[in-house]
mmCIF file of C-alpha atoms and ligand atoms in Angstrom:
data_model
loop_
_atom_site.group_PDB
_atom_site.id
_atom_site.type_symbol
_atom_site.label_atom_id
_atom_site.label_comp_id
_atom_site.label_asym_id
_atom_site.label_seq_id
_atom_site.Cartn_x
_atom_site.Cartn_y
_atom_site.Cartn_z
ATOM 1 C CA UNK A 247 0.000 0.000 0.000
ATOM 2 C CA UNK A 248 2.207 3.202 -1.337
ATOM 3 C CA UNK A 249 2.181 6.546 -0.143
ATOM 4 C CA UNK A 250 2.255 8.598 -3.728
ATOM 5 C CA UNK A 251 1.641 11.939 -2.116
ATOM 6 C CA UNK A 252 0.760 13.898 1.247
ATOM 7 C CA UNK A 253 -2.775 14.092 1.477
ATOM 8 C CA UNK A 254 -3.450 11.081 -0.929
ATOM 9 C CA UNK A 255 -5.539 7.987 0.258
ATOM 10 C CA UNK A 256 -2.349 4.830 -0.161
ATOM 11 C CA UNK A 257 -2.999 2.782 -2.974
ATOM 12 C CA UNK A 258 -2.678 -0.779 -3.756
ATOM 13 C CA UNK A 259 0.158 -1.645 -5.731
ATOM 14 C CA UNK A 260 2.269 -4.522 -7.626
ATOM 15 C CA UNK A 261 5.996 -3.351 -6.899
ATOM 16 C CA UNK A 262 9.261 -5.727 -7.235
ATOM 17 C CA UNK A 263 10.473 -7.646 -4.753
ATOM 18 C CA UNK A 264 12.945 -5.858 -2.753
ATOM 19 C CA UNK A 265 16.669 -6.640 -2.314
ATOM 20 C CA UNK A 266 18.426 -7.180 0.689
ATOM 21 C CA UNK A 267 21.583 -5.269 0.475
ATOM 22 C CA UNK A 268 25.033 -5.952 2.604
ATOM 23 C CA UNK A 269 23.995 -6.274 6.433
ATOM 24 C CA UNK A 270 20.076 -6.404 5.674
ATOM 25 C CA UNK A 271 17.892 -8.987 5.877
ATOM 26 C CA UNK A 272 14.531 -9.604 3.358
ATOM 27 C CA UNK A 273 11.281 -10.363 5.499
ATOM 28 C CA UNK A 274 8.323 -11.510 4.905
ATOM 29 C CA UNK A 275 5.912 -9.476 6.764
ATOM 30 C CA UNK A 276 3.631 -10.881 8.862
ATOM 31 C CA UNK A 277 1.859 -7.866 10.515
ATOM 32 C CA UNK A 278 2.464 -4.023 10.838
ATOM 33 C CA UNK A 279 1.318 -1.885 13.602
ATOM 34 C CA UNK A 280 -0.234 1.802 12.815
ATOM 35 C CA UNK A 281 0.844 4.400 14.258
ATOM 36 C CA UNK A 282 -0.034 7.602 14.890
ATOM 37 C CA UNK A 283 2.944 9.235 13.153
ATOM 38 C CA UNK A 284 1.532 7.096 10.179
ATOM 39 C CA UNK A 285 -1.045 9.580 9.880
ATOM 40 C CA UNK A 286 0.857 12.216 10.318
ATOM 41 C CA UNK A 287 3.477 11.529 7.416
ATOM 42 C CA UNK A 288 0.007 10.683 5.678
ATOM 43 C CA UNK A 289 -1.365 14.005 5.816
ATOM 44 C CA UNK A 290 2.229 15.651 5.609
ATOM 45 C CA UNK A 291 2.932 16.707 8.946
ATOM 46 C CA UNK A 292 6.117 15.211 8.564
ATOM 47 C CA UNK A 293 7.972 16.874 6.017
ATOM 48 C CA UNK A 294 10.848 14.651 5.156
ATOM 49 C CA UNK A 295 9.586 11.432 3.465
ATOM 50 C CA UNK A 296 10.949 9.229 0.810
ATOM 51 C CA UNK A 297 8.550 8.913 -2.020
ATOM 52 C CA UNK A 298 6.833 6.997 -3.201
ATOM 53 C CA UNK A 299 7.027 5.414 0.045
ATOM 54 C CA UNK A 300 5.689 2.529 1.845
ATOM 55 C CA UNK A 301 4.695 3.615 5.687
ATOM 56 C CA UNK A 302 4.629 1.110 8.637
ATOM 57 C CA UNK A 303 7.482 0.875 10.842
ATOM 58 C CA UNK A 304 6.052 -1.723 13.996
ATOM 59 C CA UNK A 305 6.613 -4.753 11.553
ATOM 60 C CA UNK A 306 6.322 -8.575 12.718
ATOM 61 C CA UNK A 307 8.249 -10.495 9.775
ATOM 62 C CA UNK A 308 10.364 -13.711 9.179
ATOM 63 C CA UNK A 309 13.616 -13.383 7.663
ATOM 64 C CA UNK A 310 13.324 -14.827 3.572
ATOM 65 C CA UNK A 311 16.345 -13.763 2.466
ATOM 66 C CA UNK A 312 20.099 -12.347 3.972
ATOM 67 C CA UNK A 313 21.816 -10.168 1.997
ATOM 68 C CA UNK A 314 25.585 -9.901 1.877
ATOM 69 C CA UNK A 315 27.544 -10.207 5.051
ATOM 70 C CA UNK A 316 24.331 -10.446 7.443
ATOM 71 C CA UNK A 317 24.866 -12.759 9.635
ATOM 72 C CA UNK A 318 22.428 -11.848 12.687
ATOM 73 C CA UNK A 319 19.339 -14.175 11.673
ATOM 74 C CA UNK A 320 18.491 -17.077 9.858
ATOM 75 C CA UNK A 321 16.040 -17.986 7.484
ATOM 76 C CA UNK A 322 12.773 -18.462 9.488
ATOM 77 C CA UNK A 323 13.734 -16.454 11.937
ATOM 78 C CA UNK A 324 10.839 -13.862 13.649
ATOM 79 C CA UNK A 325 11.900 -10.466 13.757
ATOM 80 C CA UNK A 326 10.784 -7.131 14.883
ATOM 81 C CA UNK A 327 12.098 -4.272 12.852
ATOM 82 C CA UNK A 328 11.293 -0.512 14.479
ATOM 83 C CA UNK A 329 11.266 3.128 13.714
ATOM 84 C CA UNK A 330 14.351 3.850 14.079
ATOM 85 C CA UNK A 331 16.041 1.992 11.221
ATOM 86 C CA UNK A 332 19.565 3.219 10.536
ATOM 87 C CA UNK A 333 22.786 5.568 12.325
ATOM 88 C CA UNK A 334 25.532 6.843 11.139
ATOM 89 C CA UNK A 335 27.507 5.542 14.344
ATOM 90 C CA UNK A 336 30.085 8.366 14.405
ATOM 91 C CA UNK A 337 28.253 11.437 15.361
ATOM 92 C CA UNK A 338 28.083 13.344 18.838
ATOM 93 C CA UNK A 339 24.869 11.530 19.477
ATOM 94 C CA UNK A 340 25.735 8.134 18.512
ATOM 95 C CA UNK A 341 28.747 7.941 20.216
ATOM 96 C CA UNK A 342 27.260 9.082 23.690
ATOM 97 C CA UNK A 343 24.670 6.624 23.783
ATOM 98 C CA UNK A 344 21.753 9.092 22.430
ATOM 99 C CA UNK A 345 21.279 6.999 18.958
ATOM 100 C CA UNK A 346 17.781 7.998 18.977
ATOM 101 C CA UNK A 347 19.416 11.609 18.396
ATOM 102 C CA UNK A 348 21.767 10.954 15.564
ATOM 103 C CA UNK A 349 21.742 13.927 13.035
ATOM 104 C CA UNK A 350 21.870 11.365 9.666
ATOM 105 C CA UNK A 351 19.424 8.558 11.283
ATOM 106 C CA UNK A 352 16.815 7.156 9.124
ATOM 107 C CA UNK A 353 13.482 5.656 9.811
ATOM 108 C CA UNK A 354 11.329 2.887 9.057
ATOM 109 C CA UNK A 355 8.142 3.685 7.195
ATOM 110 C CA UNK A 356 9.644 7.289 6.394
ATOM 111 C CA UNK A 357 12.844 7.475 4.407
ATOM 112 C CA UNK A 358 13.351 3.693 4.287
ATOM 113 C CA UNK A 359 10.099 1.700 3.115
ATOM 114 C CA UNK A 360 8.009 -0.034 5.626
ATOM 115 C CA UNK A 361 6.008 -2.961 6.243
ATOM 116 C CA UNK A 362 2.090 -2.074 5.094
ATOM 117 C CA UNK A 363 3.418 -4.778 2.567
ATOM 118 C CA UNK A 364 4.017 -8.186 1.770
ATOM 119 C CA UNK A 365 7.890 -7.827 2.194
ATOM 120 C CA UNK A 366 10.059 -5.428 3.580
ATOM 121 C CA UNK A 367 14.205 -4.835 3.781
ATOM 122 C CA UNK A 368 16.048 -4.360 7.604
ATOM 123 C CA UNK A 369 19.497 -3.760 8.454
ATOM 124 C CA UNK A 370 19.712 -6.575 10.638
ATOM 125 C CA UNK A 371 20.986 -4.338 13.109
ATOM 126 C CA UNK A 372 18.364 -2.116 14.210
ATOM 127 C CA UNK A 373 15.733 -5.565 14.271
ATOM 128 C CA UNK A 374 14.941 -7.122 17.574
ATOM 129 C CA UNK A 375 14.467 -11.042 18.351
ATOM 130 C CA UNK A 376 10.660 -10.751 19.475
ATOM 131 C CA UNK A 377 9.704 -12.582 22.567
ATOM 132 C CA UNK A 378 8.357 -15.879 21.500
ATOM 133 C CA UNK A 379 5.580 -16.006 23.433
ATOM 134 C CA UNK A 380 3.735 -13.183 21.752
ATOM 135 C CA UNK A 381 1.469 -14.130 18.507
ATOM 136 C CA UNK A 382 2.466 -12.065 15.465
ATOM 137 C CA UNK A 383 -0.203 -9.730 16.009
ATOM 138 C CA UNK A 384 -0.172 -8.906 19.528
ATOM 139 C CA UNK A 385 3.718 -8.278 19.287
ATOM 140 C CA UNK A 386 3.483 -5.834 16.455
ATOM 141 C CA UNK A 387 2.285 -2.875 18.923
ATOM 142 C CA UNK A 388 5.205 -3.466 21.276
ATOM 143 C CA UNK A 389 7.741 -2.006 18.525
ATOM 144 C CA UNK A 390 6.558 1.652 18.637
ATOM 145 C CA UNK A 391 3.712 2.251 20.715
ATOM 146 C CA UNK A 392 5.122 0.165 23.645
ATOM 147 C CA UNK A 393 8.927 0.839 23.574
ATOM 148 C CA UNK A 394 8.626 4.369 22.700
ATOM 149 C CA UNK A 395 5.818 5.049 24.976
ATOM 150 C CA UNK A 396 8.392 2.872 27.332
ATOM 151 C CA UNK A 397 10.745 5.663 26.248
ATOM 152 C CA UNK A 398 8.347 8.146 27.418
ATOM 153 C CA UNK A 399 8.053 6.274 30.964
ATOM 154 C CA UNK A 400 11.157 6.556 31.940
ATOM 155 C CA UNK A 401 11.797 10.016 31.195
ATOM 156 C CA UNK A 402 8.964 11.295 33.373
ATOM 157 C CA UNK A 403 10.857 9.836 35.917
ATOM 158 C CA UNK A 404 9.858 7.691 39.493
ATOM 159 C CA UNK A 405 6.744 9.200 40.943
ATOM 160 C CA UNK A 406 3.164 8.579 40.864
ATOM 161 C CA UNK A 407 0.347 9.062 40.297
ATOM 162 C CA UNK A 408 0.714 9.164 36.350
ATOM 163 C CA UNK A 409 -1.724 11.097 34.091
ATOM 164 C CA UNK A 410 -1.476 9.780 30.706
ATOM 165 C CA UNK A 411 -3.025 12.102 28.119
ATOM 166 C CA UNK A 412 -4.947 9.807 25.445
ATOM 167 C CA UNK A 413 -5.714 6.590 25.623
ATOM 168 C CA UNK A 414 -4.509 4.877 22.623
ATOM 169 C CA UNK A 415 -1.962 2.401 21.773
ATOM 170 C CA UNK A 416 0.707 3.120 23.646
ATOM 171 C CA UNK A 417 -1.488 4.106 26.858
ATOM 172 C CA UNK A 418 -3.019 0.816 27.159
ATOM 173 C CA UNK A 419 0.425 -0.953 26.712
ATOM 174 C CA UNK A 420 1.942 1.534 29.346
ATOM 175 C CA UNK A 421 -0.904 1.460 32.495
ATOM 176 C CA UNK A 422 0.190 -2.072 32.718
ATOM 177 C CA UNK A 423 3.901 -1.512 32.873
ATOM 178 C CA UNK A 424 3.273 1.101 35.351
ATOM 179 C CA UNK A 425 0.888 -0.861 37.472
ATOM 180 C CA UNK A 426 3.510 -3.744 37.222
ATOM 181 C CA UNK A 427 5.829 -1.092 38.619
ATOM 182 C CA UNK A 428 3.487 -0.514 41.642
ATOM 183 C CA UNK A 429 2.031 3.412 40.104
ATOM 184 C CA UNK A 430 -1.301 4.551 39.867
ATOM 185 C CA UNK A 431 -2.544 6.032 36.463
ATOM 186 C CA UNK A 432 -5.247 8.243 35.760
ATOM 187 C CA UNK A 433 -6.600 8.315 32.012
ATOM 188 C CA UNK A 434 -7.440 11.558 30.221
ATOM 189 C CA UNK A 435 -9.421 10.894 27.191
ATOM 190 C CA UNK A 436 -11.182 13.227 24.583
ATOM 191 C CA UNK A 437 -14.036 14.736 26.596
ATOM 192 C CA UNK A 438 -17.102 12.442 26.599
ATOM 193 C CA UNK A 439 -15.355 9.241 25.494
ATOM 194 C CA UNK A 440 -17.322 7.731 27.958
ATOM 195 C CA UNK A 441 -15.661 3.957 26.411
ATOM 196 C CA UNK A 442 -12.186 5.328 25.778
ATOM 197 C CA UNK A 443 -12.658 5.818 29.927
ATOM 198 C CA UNK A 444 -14.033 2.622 30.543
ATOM 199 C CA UNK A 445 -11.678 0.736 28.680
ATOM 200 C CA UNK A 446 -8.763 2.448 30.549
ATOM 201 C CA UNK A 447 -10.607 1.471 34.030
ATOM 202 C CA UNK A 448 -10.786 -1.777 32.524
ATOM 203 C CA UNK A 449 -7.037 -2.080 31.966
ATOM 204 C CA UNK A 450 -6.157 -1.256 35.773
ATOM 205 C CA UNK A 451 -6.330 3.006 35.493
ATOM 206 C CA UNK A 452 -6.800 4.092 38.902
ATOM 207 C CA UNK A 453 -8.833 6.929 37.579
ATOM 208 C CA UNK A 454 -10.790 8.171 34.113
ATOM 209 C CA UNK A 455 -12.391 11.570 32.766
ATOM 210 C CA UNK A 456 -11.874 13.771 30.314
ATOM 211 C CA UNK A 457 -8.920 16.137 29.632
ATOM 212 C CA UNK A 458 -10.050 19.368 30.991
ATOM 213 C CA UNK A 459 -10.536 17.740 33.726
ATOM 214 C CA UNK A 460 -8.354 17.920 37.219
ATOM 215 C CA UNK A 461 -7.555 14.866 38.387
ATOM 216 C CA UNK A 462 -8.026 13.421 42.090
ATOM 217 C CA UNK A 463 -4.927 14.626 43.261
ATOM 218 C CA UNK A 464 -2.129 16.064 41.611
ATOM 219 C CA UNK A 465 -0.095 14.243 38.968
ATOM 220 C CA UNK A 466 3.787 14.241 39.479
ATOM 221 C CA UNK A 467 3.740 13.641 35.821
ATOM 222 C CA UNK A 468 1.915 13.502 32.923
ATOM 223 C CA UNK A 469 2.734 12.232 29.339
ATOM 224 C CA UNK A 470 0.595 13.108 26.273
ATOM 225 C CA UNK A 471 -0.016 10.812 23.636
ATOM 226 C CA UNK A 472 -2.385 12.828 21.858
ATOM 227 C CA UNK A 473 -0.684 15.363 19.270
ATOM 228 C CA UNK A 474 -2.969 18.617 21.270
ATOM 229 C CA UNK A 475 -0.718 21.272 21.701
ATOM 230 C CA UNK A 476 -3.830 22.394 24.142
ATOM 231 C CA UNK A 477 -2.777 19.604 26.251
ATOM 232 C CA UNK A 478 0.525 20.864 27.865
ATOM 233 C CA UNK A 479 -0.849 23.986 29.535
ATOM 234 C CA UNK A 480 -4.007 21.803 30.474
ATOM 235 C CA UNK A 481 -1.468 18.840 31.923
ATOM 236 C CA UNK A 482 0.945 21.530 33.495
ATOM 237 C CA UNK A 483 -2.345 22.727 35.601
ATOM 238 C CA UNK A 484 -2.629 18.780 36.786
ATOM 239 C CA UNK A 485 0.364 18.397 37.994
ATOM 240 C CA UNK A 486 2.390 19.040 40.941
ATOM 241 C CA UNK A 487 5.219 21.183 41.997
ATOM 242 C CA UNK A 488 8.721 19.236 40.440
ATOM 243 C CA UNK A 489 6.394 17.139 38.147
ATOM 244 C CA UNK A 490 7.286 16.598 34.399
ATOM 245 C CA UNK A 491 5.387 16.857 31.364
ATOM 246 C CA UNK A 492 6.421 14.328 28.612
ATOM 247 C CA UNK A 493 5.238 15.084 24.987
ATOM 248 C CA UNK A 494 5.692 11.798 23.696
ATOM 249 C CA UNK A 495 4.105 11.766 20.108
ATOM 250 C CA UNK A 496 6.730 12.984 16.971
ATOM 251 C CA UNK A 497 4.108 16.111 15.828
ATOM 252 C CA UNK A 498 2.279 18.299 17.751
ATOM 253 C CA UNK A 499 -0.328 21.038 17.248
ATOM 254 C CA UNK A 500 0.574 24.676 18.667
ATOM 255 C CA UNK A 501 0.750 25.148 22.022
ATOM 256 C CA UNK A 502 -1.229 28.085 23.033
ATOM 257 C CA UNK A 503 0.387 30.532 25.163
ATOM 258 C CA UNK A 504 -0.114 30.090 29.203
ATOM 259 C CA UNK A 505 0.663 31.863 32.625
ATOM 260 C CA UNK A 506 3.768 31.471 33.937
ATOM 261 C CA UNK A 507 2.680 30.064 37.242
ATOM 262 C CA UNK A 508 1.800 26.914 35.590
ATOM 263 C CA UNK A 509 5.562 26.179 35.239
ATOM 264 C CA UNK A 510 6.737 27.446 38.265
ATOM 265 C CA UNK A 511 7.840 25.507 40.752
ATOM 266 C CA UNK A 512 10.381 23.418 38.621
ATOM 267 C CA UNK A 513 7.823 21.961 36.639
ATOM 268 C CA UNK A 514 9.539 20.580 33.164
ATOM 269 C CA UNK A 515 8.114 20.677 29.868
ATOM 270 C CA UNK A 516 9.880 17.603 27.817
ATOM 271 C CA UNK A 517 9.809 15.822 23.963
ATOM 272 C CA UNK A 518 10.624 12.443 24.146
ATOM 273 C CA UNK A 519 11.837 11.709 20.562
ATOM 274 C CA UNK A 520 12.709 8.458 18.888
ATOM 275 C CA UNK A 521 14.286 4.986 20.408
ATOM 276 C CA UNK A 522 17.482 3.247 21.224
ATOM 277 C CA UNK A 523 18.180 -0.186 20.185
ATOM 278 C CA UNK A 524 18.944 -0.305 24.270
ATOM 279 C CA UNK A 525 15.467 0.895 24.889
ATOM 280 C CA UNK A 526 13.832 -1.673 22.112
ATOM 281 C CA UNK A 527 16.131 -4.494 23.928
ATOM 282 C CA UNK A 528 14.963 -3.407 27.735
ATOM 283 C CA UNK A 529 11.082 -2.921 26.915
ATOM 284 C CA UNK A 530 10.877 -6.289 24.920
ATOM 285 C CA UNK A 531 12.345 -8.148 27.695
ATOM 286 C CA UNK A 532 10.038 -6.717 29.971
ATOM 287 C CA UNK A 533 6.909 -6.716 28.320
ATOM 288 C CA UNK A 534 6.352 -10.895 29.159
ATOM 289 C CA UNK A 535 7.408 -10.175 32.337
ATOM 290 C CA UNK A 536 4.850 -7.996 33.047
ATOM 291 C CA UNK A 537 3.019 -9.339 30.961
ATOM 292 C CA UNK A 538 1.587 -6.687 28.483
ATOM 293 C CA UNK A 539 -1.196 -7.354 26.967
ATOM 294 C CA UNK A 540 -2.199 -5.895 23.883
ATOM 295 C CA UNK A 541 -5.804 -5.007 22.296
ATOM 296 C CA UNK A 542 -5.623 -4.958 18.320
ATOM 297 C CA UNK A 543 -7.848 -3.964 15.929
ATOM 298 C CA UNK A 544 -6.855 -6.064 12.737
ATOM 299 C CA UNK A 545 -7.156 -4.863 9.282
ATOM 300 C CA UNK A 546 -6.176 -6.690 6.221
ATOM 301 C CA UNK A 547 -3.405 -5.350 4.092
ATOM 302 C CA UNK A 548 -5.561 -3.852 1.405
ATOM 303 C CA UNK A 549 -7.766 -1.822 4.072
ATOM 304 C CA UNK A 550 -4.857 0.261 5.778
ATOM 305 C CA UNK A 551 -6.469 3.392 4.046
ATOM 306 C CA UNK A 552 -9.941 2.139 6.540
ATOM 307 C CA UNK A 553 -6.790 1.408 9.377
ATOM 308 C CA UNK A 554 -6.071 5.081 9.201
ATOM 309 C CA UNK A 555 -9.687 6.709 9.172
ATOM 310 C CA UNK A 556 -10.863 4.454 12.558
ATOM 311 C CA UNK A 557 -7.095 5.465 14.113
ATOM 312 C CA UNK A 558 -7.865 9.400 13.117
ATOM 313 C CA UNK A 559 -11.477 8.646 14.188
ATOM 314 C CA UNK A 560 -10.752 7.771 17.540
ATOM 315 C CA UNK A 561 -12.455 4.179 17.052
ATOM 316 C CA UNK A 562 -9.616 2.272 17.513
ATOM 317 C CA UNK A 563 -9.823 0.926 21.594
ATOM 318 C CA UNK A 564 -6.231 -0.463 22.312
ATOM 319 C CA UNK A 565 -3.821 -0.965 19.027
ATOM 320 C CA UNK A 566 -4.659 -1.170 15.273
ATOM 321 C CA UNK A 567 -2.571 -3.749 13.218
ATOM 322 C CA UNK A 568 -2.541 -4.617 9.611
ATOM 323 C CA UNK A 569 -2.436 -8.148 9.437
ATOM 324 C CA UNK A 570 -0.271 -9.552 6.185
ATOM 325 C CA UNK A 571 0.692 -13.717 6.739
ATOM 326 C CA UNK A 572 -0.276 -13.729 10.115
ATOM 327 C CA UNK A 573 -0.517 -16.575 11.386
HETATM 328 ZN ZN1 LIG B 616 5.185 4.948 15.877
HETATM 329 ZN ZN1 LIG B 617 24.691 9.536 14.396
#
């Protein structure tokens, strides 16, 4: 399913098999995750892509073919191949651990095609051994929404409670890491979303209402997984003196201007941006520990374009996944 244009529904396409090059491996996809920064590359929020282009970058595939030198997988292997999908290595980023930072990096489902298709190329490098006891389409939401949303964790640091902002994918993979981790969450959806609320209660959140709302008591931090610029002065007011806001999604509308006061204190307005292979490595290992479970919504290959509207749409409870040869 190619990406022609911004602003152009994908469309359905016979294209060549691809060819692994030195240090990649071939896979044969199995399932994709959809992300919200799908939709925003999509609709050309995201300024930078290859095209035509093939978006997707939380792909479940087994390894067809090795290209020269690889040497990482074999055939038949299951692999998990994420956003962030090459470094240079050498820069002032890579080489003090901050990968996710690089100035050259390149990304899956952006400048290197993804997996909303039968079969996909990886530099074996930046793919992760999935753990096996997760079925192809319940491990596909783990590569972005949980291990950058992990991302996201850990930089708003040790406290509770935790006010997530939004309630999508990466929410419902991250109340259970935190409640695994002994923290309470409370659940801001859209206003209303009287199911969106329910489903969070559901999933162990402590608390549920709408975003305007305060919460029970204050937050010592908050991340927002919905791309609201509206929702940093409104999270700010919900949380507590030395709390941290985490703005964990790649785009974000403006942020209106706000009073001072709500950032007084030592209160810290953050981006979380990107992944680590470390982070991909730590999350996975963690996630059957927990265990995380996921909710997906499964589409079939040729309906991403209907994958996008219900994600935009706000329909989607849990994860949405574009299942390929899943088995
Ligand atoms: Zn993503
Ligand atoms: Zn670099």
């Amino acid at each position: 399913m190619v990406l022609e244009a911004a602003g152009r529904p994908l469309r359905w396409m016979e294209m060549a098999s691809p060819e692994p090059g030195p240090g990649q491996v071939l896979l044969r996809v199995l399932a994709c995750g959809v992300c919200r920064t799908d939709l925003h590359i999509v609709d050309g929020e995201l300024r930078e892509p290859k095209l035509p282009l093939v978006i997707g970058h939380q792909i479940v595939g087994t390894v067809a073919a090795l290209g020269a030198g690889a040497e990482r997988f074999a055939p038949g292997d299951r692999v998990g191949v994420p956003w962030l999908g090459w470094t240079c290595g050498v820069c002032v980023f890579c080489r003090s651990g901050r990968e996710n930072l690089c100035d050259r990096a390149r990304f899956t489902g952006y400048q290197i095609d993804g997996g909303y298709a039968e079969q996909a190329v990886a530099d074996e490098r930046f793919c992760f051994a999935l753990p096996a006891d997760y079925p192809d389409l319940q491990a596909a939401p783990l590569l972005c929404a949980g291990l950058i949303g992990f991302r996201a964790l850990r930089l708003a640091g040790g406290g509770e409670p935790l006010g997530f902002y939004g309630f999508g994918a990466a929410a419902h993979i991250l109340v259970q890491v935190a409640r695994h981790e002994g923290r309470r969450v409370f659940a801001f959806t859209r206003p209303g979303d009287a199911a969106g609320q329910e489903f969070a209660r559901r999933l162990g959140a402590a608390w549920s209402g709408g975003s305007g709302e305060l919460p029970p008591e204050p937050l010592a931090a908050a991340i927002l997984f919905a791309p609201a610029g509206e929702l940093v002065p409104a999270a700010l007011r919900a949380t507590a003196k030395g709390g941290t806001v985490v703005c964990a999604g790649i785009h974000m509308s403006d942020i209106p201007s706000f009073p001072y006061h709500l950032l007084w204190n030592e209160r810290v307005v953050r981006s979380v941006a990107n992944l680590t292979r470390r982070d991909g490595e730590e999350f996975l290992a963690l996630a059957p520990q927990v265990p995380v479970h996921t909710a997906v919504e499964v589409f079939p290959l040729e309906q991403a374009n209907e994958a996008l509207a219900a994600l935009r749409s706000g329909r989607i409870q849990g994860a949405a996944v574009i299942a390929v040869g899943a088995r």
